[in-house]
Amino acid sequence: MGELLLVLDEGTTSTRAMLFEPSGKCVGTHAAELTQHYPGPGLVEHDAAEIWTRTLACAQAMVEKAGGPDAIAAIGITNQRETIVFWDKITGEPLAPAIVWQDRRSAALCRAWRDAGEEPGVQARTGLLLDPYFSGTKIAWAMANWPQLKEAGDRLAIGTIESWLVWKLTGGLHITDATNASRTLLMGLGSGGWSDGLLDMFSAPRDALPEIVDCAGRFGTTKLFGSELPICGLAGDQQSATIGQTCFAKGDTKATYGTGAFILTNAGTAPPASKHRLLATVLWQLGGRRTYAIEGSVFVAGSLIQWLRDSVGLIETAPETEALARSVPDNGGVYLVPALSGLGAPWWEPEARASLSGLSFSSTRAHIIRAALESMAHQSHDLKTAFAADGADWARLRVDGGMVANDWMAQDLADVLALPVDRPDFAETTALGAAMLAGIGCGLFRGLEEAAAMRGKGTTFEPRLDGEARQVRLEGWKAAVERVIR
């Protein structure tokens, strides 16, 4: 058996495969874009068959890079969470489009459940809120609106993206790890198993769902690359990034600024309960024992920059934003609330829409771009306030994701949050976390602490903004948000 770890990192806009040495050094990567389908306002879909074929092609490229499957010890998989796939157990082919985590088609269902007083009970059992973000609401909509799913009967399989990839890799193993299961609204947070009451509420057939397993172990093998390769690590992307950031102690906090922004604080081994519209979720499960996290989810982060580039034409490339932000001394009173897919935590306003306010004849393209970047720190501060109210204030923040390659933005986070911000030199901590789990699952490491050696060094940004300037910005942001949600 070799020692290389092959990671399949399936994101929202792209999928890729990466090769890691046990030291943590990345020795290869191959990526492919994924097609985004927007069949209507608030609707976001993927083609699950495309996800599979492009992920497989990326993996094959990395197996060749490694010199063949015998050089690889194990496969780890990390994935966009909450996106749900429906397929035929016999043919292994999708029965419908994959409904993406950003999709809002179940908003009316969620509103009806909330109006009926269901949310407190659901939150107590799952740690989650009744929002279109979560897989269970998407399943309920699909079962009511796509007749081919009911027609499939016992042939129907339902799973999140890692479940779909494992099925295709192994030829029929139907599993999901506890981190992804905890994002469905179907799993009891304390029990770690599917809840009959929740399955009924969301019209989810138990026989169509996967078995819930640990995040590390020998789950199955694939023969698609020649020699058998074991699949040994599974985790949702945000939990995987938290592991990659070595947030192993209670209170450790990381924030990933990718398509969306997701902040998780290690909450220890007892299921937490938020009173301030945050989420409780499984951070990892090893040996049947769960460690939990409190999470705040922002729906629009890097996708805002992509929108400004591709749909609005204010920039040609994302890296331009740093120079534009530096070219003006402040935001000029301009605020951008990026509710392009509604507002996530702590507001949870699925029908809110984005706004750009404070414009005048003195406003320039640079002010708008700066306001877009500033909205990342502003939304993070909203979450920091909610975390603190839940007794989980942050002492420092470990950041990753494509957006924080921008030094100006990383510094702005430190300034607005008034705490040190740590950025690792190797920013792909999501893939790194999956590599750590795969290494544990195949026996290269005895546990998380030993796997932590894979994480390298980084840079710390210390806060520099004075308190008065910070307060002015936050008051302007609060007023802008209030105009969106009132």
Coordinates of C-alpha atoms in Angstrom, one line a residue:
M1 CA 0.0 0.0 0.0
G2 CA 1.2 3.5 -0.9
E3 CA 1.0 6.5 1.4
L4 CA -0.6 9.1 -0.8
L5 CA -4.1 10.3 0.1
L6 CA -6.5 11.0 -2.7
V7 CA -9.2 13.6 -1.9
L8 CA -12.3 14.2 -3.9
D9 CA -13.5 17.7 -3.1
E10 CA -16.9 18.3 -4.7
G11 CA -17.9 21.9 -4.4
T12 CA -20.8 24.1 -5.6
T13 CA -19.1 25.5 -8.7
S14 CA -16.4 23.0 -9.3
T15 CA -15.2 19.5 -8.5
R16 CA -11.6 18.5 -8.1
A17 CA -9.2 15.7 -7.0
M18 CA -6.1 16.4 -4.9
L19 CA -3.2 14.2 -3.8
F20 CA -1.6 14.7 -0.4
E21 CA 1.5 13.2 1.2
P22 CA 1.2 12.3 4.9
S23 CA 3.2 15.4 5.7
G24 CA 0.4 17.5 4.4
K25 CA 2.1 18.5 1.2
C26 CA -0.2 18.7 -1.8
V27 CA 1.5 17.1 -4.8
G28 CA -1.2 17.3 -7.4
T29 CA -4.6 18.7 -8.2
H30 CA -7.1 18.5 -11.1
A31 CA -10.3 20.5 -11.3
A32 CA -13.4 20.8 -13.5
E33 CA -16.2 23.4 -13.5
L34 CA -19.7 22.3 -12.7
T35 CA -22.7 23.7 -14.7
Q36 CA -25.1 25.8 -12.6
H37 CA -28.7 25.6 -13.7
Y38 CA -31.2 28.3 -12.7
P39 CA -34.6 27.3 -14.0
G40 CA -36.4 30.1 -12.2
P41 CA -36.0 32.8 -9.5
G42 CA -34.5 31.2 -6.4
L43 CA -34.1 27.8 -8.1
V44 CA -30.6 26.3 -8.3
E45 CA -29.9 22.8 -9.7
H46 CA -27.0 20.6 -10.7
D47 CA -26.8 17.6 -13.0
A48 CA -25.8 14.7 -10.7
A49 CA -24.5 12.7 -13.7
E50 CA -22.2 15.6 -14.6
I51 CA -21.0 15.8 -11.0
W52 CA -20.1 12.1 -11.2
T53 CA -18.4 12.1 -14.6
R54 CA -16.3 15.2 -13.9
T55 CA -15.4 14.0 -10.4
L56 CA -14.3 10.6 -11.9
A57 CA -12.2 12.3 -14.6
C58 CA -10.5 14.4 -12.0
A59 CA -9.8 11.4 -9.8
Q60 CA -8.4 9.4 -12.8
A61 CA -6.0 12.3 -13.5
M62 CA -4.7 12.1 -10.0
V63 CA -4.3 8.4 -10.0
E64 CA -2.2 8.7 -13.1
K65 CA -0.3 11.5 -11.4
A66 CA 0.5 9.2 -8.5
G67 CA 1.9 6.6 -10.8
G68 CA -1.1 4.2 -10.4
P69 CA -3.5 3.1 -7.6
D70 CA -0.8 1.2 -5.7
A71 CA 0.8 4.5 -4.7
I72 CA -2.5 5.6 -2.9
A73 CA -3.4 4.5 0.6
A74 CA -7.0 5.7 0.7
I75 CA -9.7 8.1 -0.7
G76 CA -11.3 10.9 1.3
I77 CA -14.4 12.7 0.1
T78 CA -15.7 16.1 1.1
N79 CA -18.7 17.8 -0.4
Q80 CA -21.1 20.7 -0.7
R81 CA -23.6 20.0 2.0
E82 CA -27.4 20.0 1.9
T83 CA -27.5 19.5 -1.9
I84 CA -29.7 16.4 -2.5
V85 CA -29.7 13.8 -5.2
F86 CA -32.4 11.3 -6.2
W87 CA -31.4 8.2 -8.2
D88 CA -32.5 4.7 -9.3
K89 CA -30.9 1.9 -7.2
I90 CA -31.1 -0.5 -10.2
T91 CA -29.7 1.7 -13.0
G92 CA -27.6 4.0 -10.8
E93 CA -28.9 7.0 -12.8
P94 CA -30.4 10.2 -11.5
L95 CA -34.2 10.4 -11.5
A96 CA -34.3 14.2 -11.2
P97 CA -32.0 17.3 -11.0
A98 CA -30.0 17.6 -7.9
I99 CA -31.4 20.4 -5.7
V100 CA -28.6 22.6 -4.6
W101 CA -28.2 24.0 -1.0
Q102 CA -28.8 27.5 -2.3
D103 CA -32.2 26.6 -3.7
R104 CA -35.2 28.3 -2.2
R105 CA -38.1 26.4 -3.8
S106 CA -39.3 25.0 -0.4
A107 CA -39.7 28.5 1.2
A108 CA -43.5 28.2 1.2
L109 CA -43.4 24.8 2.9
C110 CA -41.1 26.2 5.5
R111 CA -43.3 29.2 6.1
A112 CA -46.3 26.9 6.6
W113 CA -44.5 24.7 9.1
R114 CA -43.3 27.7 11.0
D115 CA -46.8 29.1 11.1
A116 CA -48.0 25.8 12.4
G117 CA -45.5 26.0 15.3
E118 CA -43.3 23.2 14.2
E119 CA -39.9 25.0 14.3
P120 CA -39.1 24.8 18.1
G121 CA -39.6 21.0 18.1
V122 CA -37.6 20.5 14.9
Q123 CA -34.8 22.6 16.3
A124 CA -34.7 20.7 19.6
R125 CA -34.4 17.4 17.7
T126 CA -32.0 18.4 14.9
G127 CA -30.2 21.6 16.0
L128 CA -31.4 23.2 12.7
L129 CA -34.1 25.6 11.7
L130 CA -37.0 25.3 9.2
D131 CA -35.3 26.9 6.2
P132 CA -35.1 25.9 2.5
Y133 CA -31.3 25.5 3.0
F134 CA -31.7 22.1 4.5
S135 CA -32.1 18.8 2.6
G136 CA -35.3 17.6 4.3
T137 CA -37.3 20.6 3.0
K138 CA -36.0 19.9 -0.5
I139 CA -37.0 16.2 -0.2
A140 CA -40.5 17.2 0.9
W141 CA -40.9 19.5 -2.1
A142 CA -39.5 16.9 -4.5
M143 CA -41.7 14.1 -3.3
A144 CA -44.7 16.3 -3.7
N145 CA -43.8 17.7 -7.2
W146 CA -41.8 15.1 -9.0
P147 CA -44.0 12.0 -9.6
Q148 CA -41.2 9.9 -10.9
L149 CA -39.8 9.7 -7.4
K150 CA -42.9 8.0 -6.0
E151 CA -43.2 5.9 -9.1
A152 CA -39.7 4.6 -8.5
G153 CA -40.9 2.9 -5.3
D154 CA -38.3 0.6 -3.7
R155 CA -35.8 1.6 -6.5
L156 CA -35.6 5.2 -5.1
A157 CA -32.3 6.2 -3.5
I158 CA -31.8 9.6 -1.8
G159 CA -28.6 11.1 -0.6
T160 CA -26.3 14.0 -0.3
I161 CA -23.4 14.4 -2.6
E162 CA -20.9 12.2 -0.8
S163 CA -23.5 9.5 -0.6
W164 CA -24.0 9.7 -4.4
L165 CA -20.3 9.6 -5.1
V166 CA -19.7 6.6 -2.8
W167 CA -22.6 4.8 -4.5
K168 CA -21.1 5.4 -7.9
L169 CA -17.5 4.5 -6.8
T170 CA -18.4 1.3 -5.2
G171 CA -21.3 0.2 -7.4
G172 CA -24.0 0.3 -4.8
L173 CA -22.8 1.1 -1.2
H174 CA -25.4 3.4 0.3
I175 CA -23.9 5.4 3.2
T176 CA -23.6 8.9 4.5
D177 CA -21.4 10.2 7.2
A178 CA -22.8 11.8 10.4
T179 CA -21.8 15.4 9.5
N180 CA -23.8 15.3 6.3
A181 CA -26.6 13.5 7.9
S182 CA -26.8 16.2 10.6
R183 CA -27.6 18.7 7.8
T184 CA -30.7 17.0 6.5
L185 CA -33.3 17.8 9.2
L186 CA -33.9 14.1 9.3
M187 CA -31.3 13.0 12.0
G188 CA -31.7 13.3 15.7
L189 CA -28.7 15.3 16.9
G190 CA -28.3 13.5 20.1
S191 CA -29.2 10.0 18.9
G192 CA -27.2 10.1 15.6
G193 CA -29.9 8.2 13.8
W194 CA -32.8 8.9 11.4
S195 CA -35.9 10.1 13.3
D196 CA -39.2 8.4 12.3
G197 CA -41.2 11.6 13.2
L198 CA -38.9 13.7 11.0
L199 CA -39.0 11.2 8.1
D200 CA -42.8 11.4 8.2
M201 CA -42.8 15.2 8.4
F202 CA -40.5 15.6 5.3
S203 CA -42.0 12.6 3.3
A204 CA -38.6 10.9 3.3
P205 CA -38.8 7.1 2.7
R206 CA -36.5 5.4 5.2
D207 CA -35.7 2.6 2.7
A208 CA -34.4 5.3 0.3
L209 CA -32.0 6.8 2.8
P210 CA -28.4 5.7 3.4
E211 CA -26.8 4.2 6.5
I212 CA -25.2 6.8 8.8
V213 CA -21.5 6.0 9.5
D214 CA -18.4 7.6 11.1
C215 CA -16.2 10.2 9.3
A216 CA -13.2 7.8 9.3
G217 CA -13.0 4.1 8.7
R218 CA -12.9 1.5 5.9
F219 CA -16.2 2.1 4.3
G220 CA -15.9 0.3 1.0
T221 CA -13.6 0.0 -2.0
T222 CA -13.6 1.1 -5.6
K223 CA -12.2 -0.9 -8.5
L224 CA -12.6 1.8 -11.0
F225 CA -8.9 2.7 -11.1
G226 CA -7.5 -0.8 -11.4
S227 CA -6.4 -2.0 -8.0
E228 CA -8.9 -1.7 -5.2
L229 CA -8.8 1.6 -3.3
P230 CA -10.5 1.9 0.1
I231 CA -12.7 4.9 0.8
C232 CA -11.7 5.9 4.4
G233 CA -12.8 9.5 5.0
L234 CA -16.1 11.3 4.7
A235 CA -17.2 14.8 5.8
G236 CA -19.2 17.8 4.7
D237 CA -17.1 20.6 3.4
Q238 CA -17.4 22.9 6.4
Q239 CA -16.7 20.3 9.0
S240 CA -13.8 19.1 6.9
A241 CA -12.4 22.6 6.8
T242 CA -12.8 22.9 10.6
I243 CA -10.8 19.7 10.9
G244 CA -8.2 20.9 8.4
Q245 CA -7.9 24.1 10.6
T246 CA -7.2 21.8 13.6
C247 CA -10.1 23.2 15.6
F248 CA -9.9 20.3 18.0
A249 CA -10.4 22.1 21.3
K250 CA -13.8 23.5 22.6
G251 CA -14.1 27.1 21.5
D252 CA -11.8 26.9 18.5
T253 CA -13.4 28.7 15.6
K254 CA -12.9 28.7 11.8
A255 CA -14.6 30.6 9.0
T256 CA -14.6 29.6 5.3
Y257 CA -15.2 32.2 2.7
G258 CA -16.1 30.4 -0.4
T259 CA -19.3 30.4 -2.4
G260 CA -21.0 31.1 0.9
A261 CA -19.4 31.9 4.3
F262 CA -19.6 29.3 7.1
I263 CA -18.3 29.8 10.6
L264 CA -18.1 26.9 13.0
T265 CA -17.1 26.8 16.7
N266 CA -16.1 23.5 18.4
A267 CA -18.8 23.0 21.0
G268 CA -17.5 19.8 22.6
T269 CA -19.1 16.4 23.1
A270 CA -22.6 17.5 24.3
P271 CA -25.2 18.6 21.7
P272 CA -25.4 22.4 22.0
A273 CA -28.6 24.4 21.8
S274 CA -28.7 27.9 20.3
K275 CA -31.1 30.6 21.5
H276 CA -30.0 33.1 18.9
R277 CA -30.8 31.6 15.5
L278 CA -27.5 29.7 15.1
L279 CA -27.3 26.0 14.2
A280 CA -26.1 23.0 16.1
T281 CA -24.4 20.3 14.0
V282 CA -22.1 17.3 14.1
L283 CA -18.5 18.4 13.7
W284 CA -17.2 14.8 13.4
Q285 CA -18.0 11.3 14.5
L286 CA -15.2 8.9 15.2
G287 CA -15.7 5.5 16.8
G288 CA -19.4 6.2 17.2
R289 CA -18.7 9.2 19.4
R290 CA -19.7 12.7 18.2
T291 CA -18.2 16.1 18.7
Y292 CA -20.5 19.0 17.9
A293 CA -20.3 22.5 16.6
I294 CA -22.3 25.7 16.6
E295 CA -22.5 27.1 13.1
G296 CA -23.5 30.3 11.4
S297 CA -24.2 30.1 7.7
V298 CA -24.0 33.1 5.3
F299 CA -25.5 32.2 1.9
V300 CA -23.6 34.7 -0.3
A301 CA -19.9 35.3 -0.1
G302 CA -17.6 34.5 -3.1
S303 CA -20.7 34.1 -5.2
L304 CA -21.2 37.8 -4.8
I305 CA -17.9 38.6 -6.4
Q306 CA -18.7 36.1 -9.2
W307 CA -22.1 37.9 -9.7
L308 CA -20.4 41.3 -9.9
R309 CA -18.0 39.8 -12.5
D310 CA -20.2 37.7 -14.6
S311 CA -23.7 39.3 -14.4
V312 CA -23.0 43.0 -13.6
G313 CA -19.6 43.4 -15.3
L314 CA -18.0 45.6 -12.6
I315 CA -14.8 43.6 -12.6
E316 CA -13.1 41.2 -15.0
T317 CA -11.3 39.1 -12.4
A318 CA -11.8 38.5 -8.7
P319 CA -8.2 39.6 -7.8
E320 CA -9.0 43.1 -9.0
T321 CA -11.2 43.6 -6.0
E322 CA -8.2 44.1 -3.6
A323 CA -6.7 47.0 -5.6
L324 CA -10.1 48.6 -6.0
A325 CA -10.9 48.4 -2.3
R326 CA -7.5 50.0 -1.5
S327 CA -8.0 52.8 -4.0
V328 CA -10.6 54.6 -1.8
P329 CA -10.1 55.6 1.8
D330 CA -13.5 54.2 2.9
N331 CA -16.8 53.0 1.5
G332 CA -18.2 56.5 0.9
G333 CA -21.4 55.6 2.8
V334 CA -22.1 52.8 0.4
Y335 CA -23.4 49.5 1.8
L336 CA -24.2 46.3 -0.1
V337 CA -26.4 43.7 1.6
P338 CA -25.8 40.5 -0.5
A339 CA -29.1 38.8 0.0
L340 CA -29.1 37.3 -3.5
S341 CA -30.3 34.0 -2.1
G342 CA -32.0 35.5 1.0
L343 CA -30.3 36.1 4.3
G344 CA -28.9 33.3 6.4
A345 CA -27.8 33.3 10.0
P346 CA -28.6 35.0 12.3
W347 CA -31.5 36.6 10.3
W348 CA -32.9 33.6 8.4
E349 CA -35.0 35.7 6.0
P350 CA -35.2 33.4 2.9
E351 CA -37.2 36.0 0.9
A352 CA -35.0 39.0 1.6
R353 CA -33.4 40.4 -1.5
A354 CA -30.0 42.2 -2.0
S355 CA -29.7 45.9 -1.8
L356 CA -27.1 48.6 -2.6
S357 CA -27.7 51.8 -0.6
G358 CA -25.9 55.1 0.1
L359 CA -25.1 55.9 -3.5
S360 CA -24.4 59.5 -4.6
F361 CA -22.7 61.2 -7.6
S362 CA -19.4 60.8 -5.7
S363 CA -19.8 57.0 -5.6
T364 CA -17.5 55.0 -7.9
R365 CA -17.0 51.4 -9.0
A366 CA -14.4 51.2 -6.3
H367 CA -16.9 52.1 -3.5
I368 CA -19.3 49.4 -4.7
I369 CA -16.5 46.8 -4.8
R370 CA -15.3 47.9 -1.4
A371 CA -18.8 47.7 0.0
A372 CA -19.1 44.1 -1.4
L373 CA -15.9 43.0 0.4
E374 CA -16.9 44.9 3.6
S375 CA -20.1 43.0 3.7
M376 CA -18.1 39.8 4.5
A377 CA -16.8 41.4 7.7
H378 CA -20.2 42.9 8.5
Q379 CA -22.0 39.6 8.2
S380 CA -19.3 37.9 10.2
H381 CA -19.7 40.5 13.0
D382 CA -23.5 39.7 13.0
L383 CA -22.6 36.1 13.6
K384 CA -19.9 36.9 16.2
T385 CA -22.6 38.8 18.2
A386 CA -25.0 35.8 18.0
F387 CA -22.2 33.3 19.0
A388 CA -21.3 35.5 22.0
A389 CA -24.9 35.6 23.1
D390 CA -24.9 31.8 23.0
G391 CA -21.9 31.7 25.2
A392 CA -19.4 30.8 22.4
D393 CA -17.6 34.1 21.8
W394 CA -14.4 33.9 19.6
A395 CA -10.9 34.6 20.9
R396 CA -9.5 34.5 17.4
L397 CA -10.7 33.4 14.0
R398 CA -9.0 30.9 11.7
V399 CA -10.0 31.6 8.1
D400 CA -9.7 29.9 4.7
G401 CA -11.4 29.7 1.4
G402 CA -10.7 31.5 -1.9
M403 CA -11.8 35.0 -0.7
V404 CA -9.2 35.3 2.0
A405 CA -6.3 35.2 -0.5
N406 CA -7.2 38.9 -0.6
D407 CA -5.0 40.5 2.1
W408 CA -7.2 43.6 2.3
M409 CA -10.3 41.5 3.1
A410 CA -8.4 39.4 5.7
Q411 CA -7.3 42.6 7.4
D412 CA -10.8 44.0 7.2
L413 CA -12.1 40.9 9.0
A414 CA -9.6 41.5 11.8
D415 CA -10.5 45.2 12.0
V416 CA -14.2 44.8 12.2
L417 CA -14.2 41.7 14.4
A418 CA -11.5 43.3 16.7
L419 CA -9.6 40.0 17.0
P420 CA -6.7 38.3 15.5
V421 CA -7.4 36.5 12.2
D422 CA -5.2 33.5 11.3
R423 CA -4.8 32.4 7.6
P424 CA -2.9 29.2 6.8
D425 CA -0.3 29.3 4.0
F426 CA -2.1 26.3 2.4
A427 CA -5.6 27.6 2.0
E428 CA -7.3 24.4 0.9
T429 CA -8.2 23.3 4.4
T430 CA -11.4 21.6 3.2
A431 CA -9.4 19.1 1.2
L432 CA -6.8 18.9 3.9
G433 CA -9.4 17.8 6.5
A434 CA -10.7 15.1 4.2
A435 CA -7.1 13.9 3.8
M436 CA -6.6 13.8 7.6
L437 CA -9.8 11.7 8.0
A438 CA -8.8 9.3 5.2
G439 CA -5.4 9.0 6.9
I440 CA -7.0 8.1 10.2
G441 CA -9.4 5.7 8.5
C442 CA -6.7 3.7 6.7
G443 CA -4.3 3.7 9.7
L444 CA -1.7 6.2 8.7
F445 CA -2.6 8.3 11.8
R446 CA -3.9 7.1 15.1
G447 CA -6.2 10.0 15.6
L448 CA -6.9 13.7 14.9
E449 CA -4.0 15.0 17.1
E450 CA -1.5 12.9 15.1
A451 CA -3.1 14.0 11.8
A452 CA -2.7 17.7 12.8
A453 CA 0.9 17.5 11.7
M454 CA -0.5 17.9 8.1
R455 CA -1.4 21.5 8.8
G456 CA 1.4 24.0 8.0
K457 CA 2.2 27.5 9.1
G458 CA 0.2 30.7 8.4
T459 CA -0.1 34.5 8.7
T460 CA -1.9 36.4 11.5
F461 CA -3.7 39.7 10.8
E462 CA -4.0 41.9 13.9
P463 CA -6.9 44.5 14.3
R464 CA -5.9 48.1 13.5
L465 CA -9.2 50.0 13.1
D466 CA -10.1 52.3 16.0
G467 CA -13.3 51.7 17.9
E468 CA -15.1 54.8 16.7
A469 CA -14.5 54.0 13.0
R470 CA -15.6 50.4 13.6
Q471 CA -18.8 51.6 15.3
V472 CA -19.7 53.9 12.4
R473 CA -19.4 51.1 9.9
L474 CA -21.4 48.7 12.0
E475 CA -24.2 51.2 12.5
G476 CA -24.4 51.9 8.7
W477 CA -24.5 48.1 8.1
K478 CA -27.3 47.6 10.7
A479 CA -29.4 50.3 9.0
A480 CA -28.8 48.8 5.5
V481 CA -29.9 45.3 6.8
E482 CA -33.0 46.7 8.5
R483 CA -34.1 48.2 5.1
V484 CA -33.9 44.7 3.6
I485 CA -35.8 42.8 6.2
R486 CA -38.5 45.1 7.4

